[in-house]
PDB file of C-alpha atoms in Angstrom:
ATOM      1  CA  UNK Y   1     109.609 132.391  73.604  1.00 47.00           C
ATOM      2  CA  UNK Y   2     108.653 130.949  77.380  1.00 52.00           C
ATOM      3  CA  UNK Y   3     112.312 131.777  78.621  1.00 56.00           C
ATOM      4  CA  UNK Y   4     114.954 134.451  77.987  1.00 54.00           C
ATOM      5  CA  UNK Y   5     118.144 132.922  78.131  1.00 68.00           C
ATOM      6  CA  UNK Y   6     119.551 135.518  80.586  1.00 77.00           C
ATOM      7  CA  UNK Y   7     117.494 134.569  83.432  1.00 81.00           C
ATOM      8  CA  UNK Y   8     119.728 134.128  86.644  1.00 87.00           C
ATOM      9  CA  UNK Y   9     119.799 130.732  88.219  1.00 86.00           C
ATOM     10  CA  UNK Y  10     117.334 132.364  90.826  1.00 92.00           C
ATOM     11  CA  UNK Y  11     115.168 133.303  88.717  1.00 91.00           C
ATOM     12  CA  UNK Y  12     115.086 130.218  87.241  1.00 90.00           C
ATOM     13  CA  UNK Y  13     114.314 128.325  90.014  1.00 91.00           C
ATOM     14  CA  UNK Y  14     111.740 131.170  91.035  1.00 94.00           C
ATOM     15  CA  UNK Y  15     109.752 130.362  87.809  1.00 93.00           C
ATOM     16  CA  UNK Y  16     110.186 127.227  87.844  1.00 94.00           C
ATOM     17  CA  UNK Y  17     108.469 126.602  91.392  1.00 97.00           C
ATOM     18  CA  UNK Y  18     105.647 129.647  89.920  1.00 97.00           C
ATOM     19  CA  UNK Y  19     105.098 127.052  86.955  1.00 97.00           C
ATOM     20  CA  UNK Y  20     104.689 124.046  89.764  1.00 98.00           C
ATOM     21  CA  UNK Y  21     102.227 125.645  92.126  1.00 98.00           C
ATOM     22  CA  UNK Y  22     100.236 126.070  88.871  1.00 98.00           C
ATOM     23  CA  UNK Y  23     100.425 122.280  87.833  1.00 98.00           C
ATOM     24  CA  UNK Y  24      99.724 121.682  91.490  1.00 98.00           C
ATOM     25  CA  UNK Y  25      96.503 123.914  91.716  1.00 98.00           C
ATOM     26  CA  UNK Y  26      95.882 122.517  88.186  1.00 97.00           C
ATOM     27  CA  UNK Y  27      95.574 118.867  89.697  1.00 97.00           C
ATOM     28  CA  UNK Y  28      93.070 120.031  92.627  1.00 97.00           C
ATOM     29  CA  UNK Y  29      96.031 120.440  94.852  1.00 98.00           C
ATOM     30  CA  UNK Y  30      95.674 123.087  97.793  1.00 98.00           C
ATOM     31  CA  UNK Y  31      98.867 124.864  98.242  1.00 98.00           C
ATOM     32  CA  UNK Y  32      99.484 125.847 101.785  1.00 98.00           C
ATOM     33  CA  UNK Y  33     102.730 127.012 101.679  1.00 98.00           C
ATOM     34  CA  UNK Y  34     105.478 127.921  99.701  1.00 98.00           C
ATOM     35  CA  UNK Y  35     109.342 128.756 100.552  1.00 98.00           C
ATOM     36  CA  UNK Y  36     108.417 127.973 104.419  1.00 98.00           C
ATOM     37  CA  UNK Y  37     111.593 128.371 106.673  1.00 97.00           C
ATOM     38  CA  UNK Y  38     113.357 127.006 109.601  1.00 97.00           C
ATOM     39  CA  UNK Y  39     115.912 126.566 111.418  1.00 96.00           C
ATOM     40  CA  UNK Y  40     116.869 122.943 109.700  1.00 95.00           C
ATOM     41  CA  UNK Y  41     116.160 124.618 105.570  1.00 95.00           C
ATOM     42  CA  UNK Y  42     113.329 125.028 103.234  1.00 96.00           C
ATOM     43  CA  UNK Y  43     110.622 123.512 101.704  1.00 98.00           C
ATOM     44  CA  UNK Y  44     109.690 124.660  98.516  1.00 98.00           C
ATOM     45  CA  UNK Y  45     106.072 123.786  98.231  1.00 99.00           C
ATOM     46  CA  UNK Y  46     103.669 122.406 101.126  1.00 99.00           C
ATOM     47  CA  UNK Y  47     100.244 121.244  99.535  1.00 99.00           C
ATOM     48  CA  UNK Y  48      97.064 118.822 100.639  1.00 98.00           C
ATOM     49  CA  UNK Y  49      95.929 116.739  98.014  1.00 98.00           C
ATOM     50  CA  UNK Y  50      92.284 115.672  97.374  1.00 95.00           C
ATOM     51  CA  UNK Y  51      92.979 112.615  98.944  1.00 95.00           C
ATOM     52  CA  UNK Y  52      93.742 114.806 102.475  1.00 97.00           C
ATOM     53  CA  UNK Y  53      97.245 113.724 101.872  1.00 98.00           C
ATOM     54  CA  UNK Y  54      99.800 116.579 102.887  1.00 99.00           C
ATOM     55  CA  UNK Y  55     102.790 116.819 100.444  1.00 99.00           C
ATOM     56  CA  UNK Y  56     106.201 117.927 100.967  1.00 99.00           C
ATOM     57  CA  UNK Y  57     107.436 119.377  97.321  1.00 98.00           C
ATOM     58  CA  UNK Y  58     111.136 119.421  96.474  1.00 98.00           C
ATOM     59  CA  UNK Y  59     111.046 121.580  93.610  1.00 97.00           C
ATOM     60  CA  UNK Y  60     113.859 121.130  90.887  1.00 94.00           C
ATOM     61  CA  UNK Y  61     113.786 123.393  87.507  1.00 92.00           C
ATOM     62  CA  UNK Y  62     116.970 123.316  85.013  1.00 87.00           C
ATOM     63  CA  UNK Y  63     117.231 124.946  81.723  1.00 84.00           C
ATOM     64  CA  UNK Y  64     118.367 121.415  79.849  1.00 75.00           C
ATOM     65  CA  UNK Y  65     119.259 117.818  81.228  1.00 71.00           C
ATOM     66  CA  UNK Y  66     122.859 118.229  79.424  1.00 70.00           C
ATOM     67  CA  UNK Y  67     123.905 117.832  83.011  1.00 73.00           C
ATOM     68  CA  UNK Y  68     121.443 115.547  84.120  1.00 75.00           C
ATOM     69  CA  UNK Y  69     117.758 115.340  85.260  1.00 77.00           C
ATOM     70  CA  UNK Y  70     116.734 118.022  87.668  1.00 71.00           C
ATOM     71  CA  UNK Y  71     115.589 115.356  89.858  1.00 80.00           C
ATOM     72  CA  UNK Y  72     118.668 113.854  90.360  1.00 80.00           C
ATOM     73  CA  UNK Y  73     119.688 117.029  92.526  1.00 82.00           C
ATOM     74  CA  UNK Y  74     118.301 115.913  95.470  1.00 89.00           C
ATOM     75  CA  UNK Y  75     120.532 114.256  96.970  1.00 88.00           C
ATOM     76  CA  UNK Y  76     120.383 112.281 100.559  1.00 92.00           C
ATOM     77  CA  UNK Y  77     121.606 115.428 102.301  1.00 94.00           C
ATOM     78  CA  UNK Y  78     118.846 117.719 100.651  1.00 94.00           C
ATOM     79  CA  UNK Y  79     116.396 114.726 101.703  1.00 96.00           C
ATOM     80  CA  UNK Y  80     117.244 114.883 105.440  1.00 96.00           C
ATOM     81  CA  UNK Y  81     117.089 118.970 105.675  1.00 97.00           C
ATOM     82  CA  UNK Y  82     113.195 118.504 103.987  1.00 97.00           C
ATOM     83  CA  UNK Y  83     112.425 116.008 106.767  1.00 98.00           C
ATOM     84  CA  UNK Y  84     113.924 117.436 109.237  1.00 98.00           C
ATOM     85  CA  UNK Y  85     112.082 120.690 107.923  1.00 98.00           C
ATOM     86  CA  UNK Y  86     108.800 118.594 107.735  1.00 98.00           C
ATOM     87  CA  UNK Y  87     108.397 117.559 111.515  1.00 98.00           C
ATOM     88  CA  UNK Y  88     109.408 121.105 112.706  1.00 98.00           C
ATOM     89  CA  UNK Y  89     106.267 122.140 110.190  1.00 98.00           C
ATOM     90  CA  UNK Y  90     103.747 119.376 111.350  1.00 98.00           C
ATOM     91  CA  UNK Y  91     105.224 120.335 114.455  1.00 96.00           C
ATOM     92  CA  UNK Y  92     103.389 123.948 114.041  1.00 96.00           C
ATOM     93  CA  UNK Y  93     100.509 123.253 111.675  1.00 96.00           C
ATOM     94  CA  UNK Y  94     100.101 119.345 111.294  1.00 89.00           C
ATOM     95  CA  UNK Y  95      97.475 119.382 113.771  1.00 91.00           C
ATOM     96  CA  UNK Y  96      95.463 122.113 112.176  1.00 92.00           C
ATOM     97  CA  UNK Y  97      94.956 120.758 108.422  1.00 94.00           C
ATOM     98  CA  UNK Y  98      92.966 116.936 108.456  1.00 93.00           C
ATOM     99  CA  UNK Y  99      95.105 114.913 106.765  1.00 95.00           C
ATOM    100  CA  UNK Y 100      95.178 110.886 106.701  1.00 94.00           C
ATOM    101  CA  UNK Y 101      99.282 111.002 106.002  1.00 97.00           C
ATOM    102  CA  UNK Y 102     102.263 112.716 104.759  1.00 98.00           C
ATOM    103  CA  UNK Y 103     104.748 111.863 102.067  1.00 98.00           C
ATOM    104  CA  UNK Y 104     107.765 113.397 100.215  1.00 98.00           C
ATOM    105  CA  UNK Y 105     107.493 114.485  96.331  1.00 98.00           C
ATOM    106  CA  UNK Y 106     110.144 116.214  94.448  1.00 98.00           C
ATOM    107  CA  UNK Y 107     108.768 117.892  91.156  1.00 97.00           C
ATOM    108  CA  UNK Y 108     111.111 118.602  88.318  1.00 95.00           C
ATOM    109  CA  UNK Y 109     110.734 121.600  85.801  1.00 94.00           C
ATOM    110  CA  UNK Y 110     112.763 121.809  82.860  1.00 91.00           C
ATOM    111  CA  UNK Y 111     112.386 125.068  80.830  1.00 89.00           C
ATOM    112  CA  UNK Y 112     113.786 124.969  77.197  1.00 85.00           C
ATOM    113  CA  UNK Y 113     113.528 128.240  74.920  1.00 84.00           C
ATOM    114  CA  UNK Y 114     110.210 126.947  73.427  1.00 86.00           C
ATOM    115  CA  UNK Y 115     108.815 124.751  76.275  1.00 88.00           C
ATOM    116  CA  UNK Y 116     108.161 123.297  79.338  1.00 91.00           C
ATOM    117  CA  UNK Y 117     108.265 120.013  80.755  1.00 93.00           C
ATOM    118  CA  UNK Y 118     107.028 119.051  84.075  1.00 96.00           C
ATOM    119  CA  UNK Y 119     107.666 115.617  85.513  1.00 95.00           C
ATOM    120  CA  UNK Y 120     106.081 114.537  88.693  1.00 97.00           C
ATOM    121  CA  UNK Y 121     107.759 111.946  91.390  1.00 96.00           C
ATOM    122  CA  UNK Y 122     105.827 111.238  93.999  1.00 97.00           C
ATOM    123  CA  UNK Y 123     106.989 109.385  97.195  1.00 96.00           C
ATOM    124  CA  UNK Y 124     110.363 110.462  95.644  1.00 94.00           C
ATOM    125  CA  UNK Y 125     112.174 109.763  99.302  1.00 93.00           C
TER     126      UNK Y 125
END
């Protein structure tokens, strides 16, 4: 069994953003950040790819999609605190990391008793 059923909702979403810097690292991704803070929210994952392409990861795990597909959970308002988020980061580290753009993903976990399924939407916003 991948998941006891009395995980917390935190926990949930702790695991589920463990199993996407995996997939990430998986697909030659660098990670360069993860839960990174300010003033405007959170971004869950901050990666390069291995096209020099820094990535902005909205990270959304569920348990089912009874109530609908995780990625559906970021709404416009969870949009505009990444962004927002995003230029404050650039603002501190852009210039450090060669990069040829930026873009906005969201990846969505959903961990079943038996499994997990990752689905992966770039340019997502």
């Amino acid at each position: 069994m991948l998941l006891a059923p009395d995980l917390t909702a935190k926990q949930i979403g702790s695991l589920g953003e463990r199993l996407c810097r995996a997939w990430l690292i998986e697909h030659h991704w660098h990670v360069l950040a993860c839960n990174w803070h300010c003033r405007f929210g959170e971004i869950d994952i901050i990666a390069l790819t291995s096209h020099s392409t820094i990535v902005f990861v909205e990270v959304k795990t569920r348990r089912s999609t009874s109530c609908g597909i995780p990625e559906e959970a970021v709404h416009a308002a969870k949009q505009m605190r990444v962004r927002r988020a995003a230029i404050c980061w650039l603002g501190e580290h852009g210039s450090t990391i060669r990069h040829i753009g930026v873009r906005f993903d969201v990846i969505a976990v959903t961990v079943t008793p038996t499994d997990v399924f990752i689905h992966h939407v770039p340019e997502a916003f």
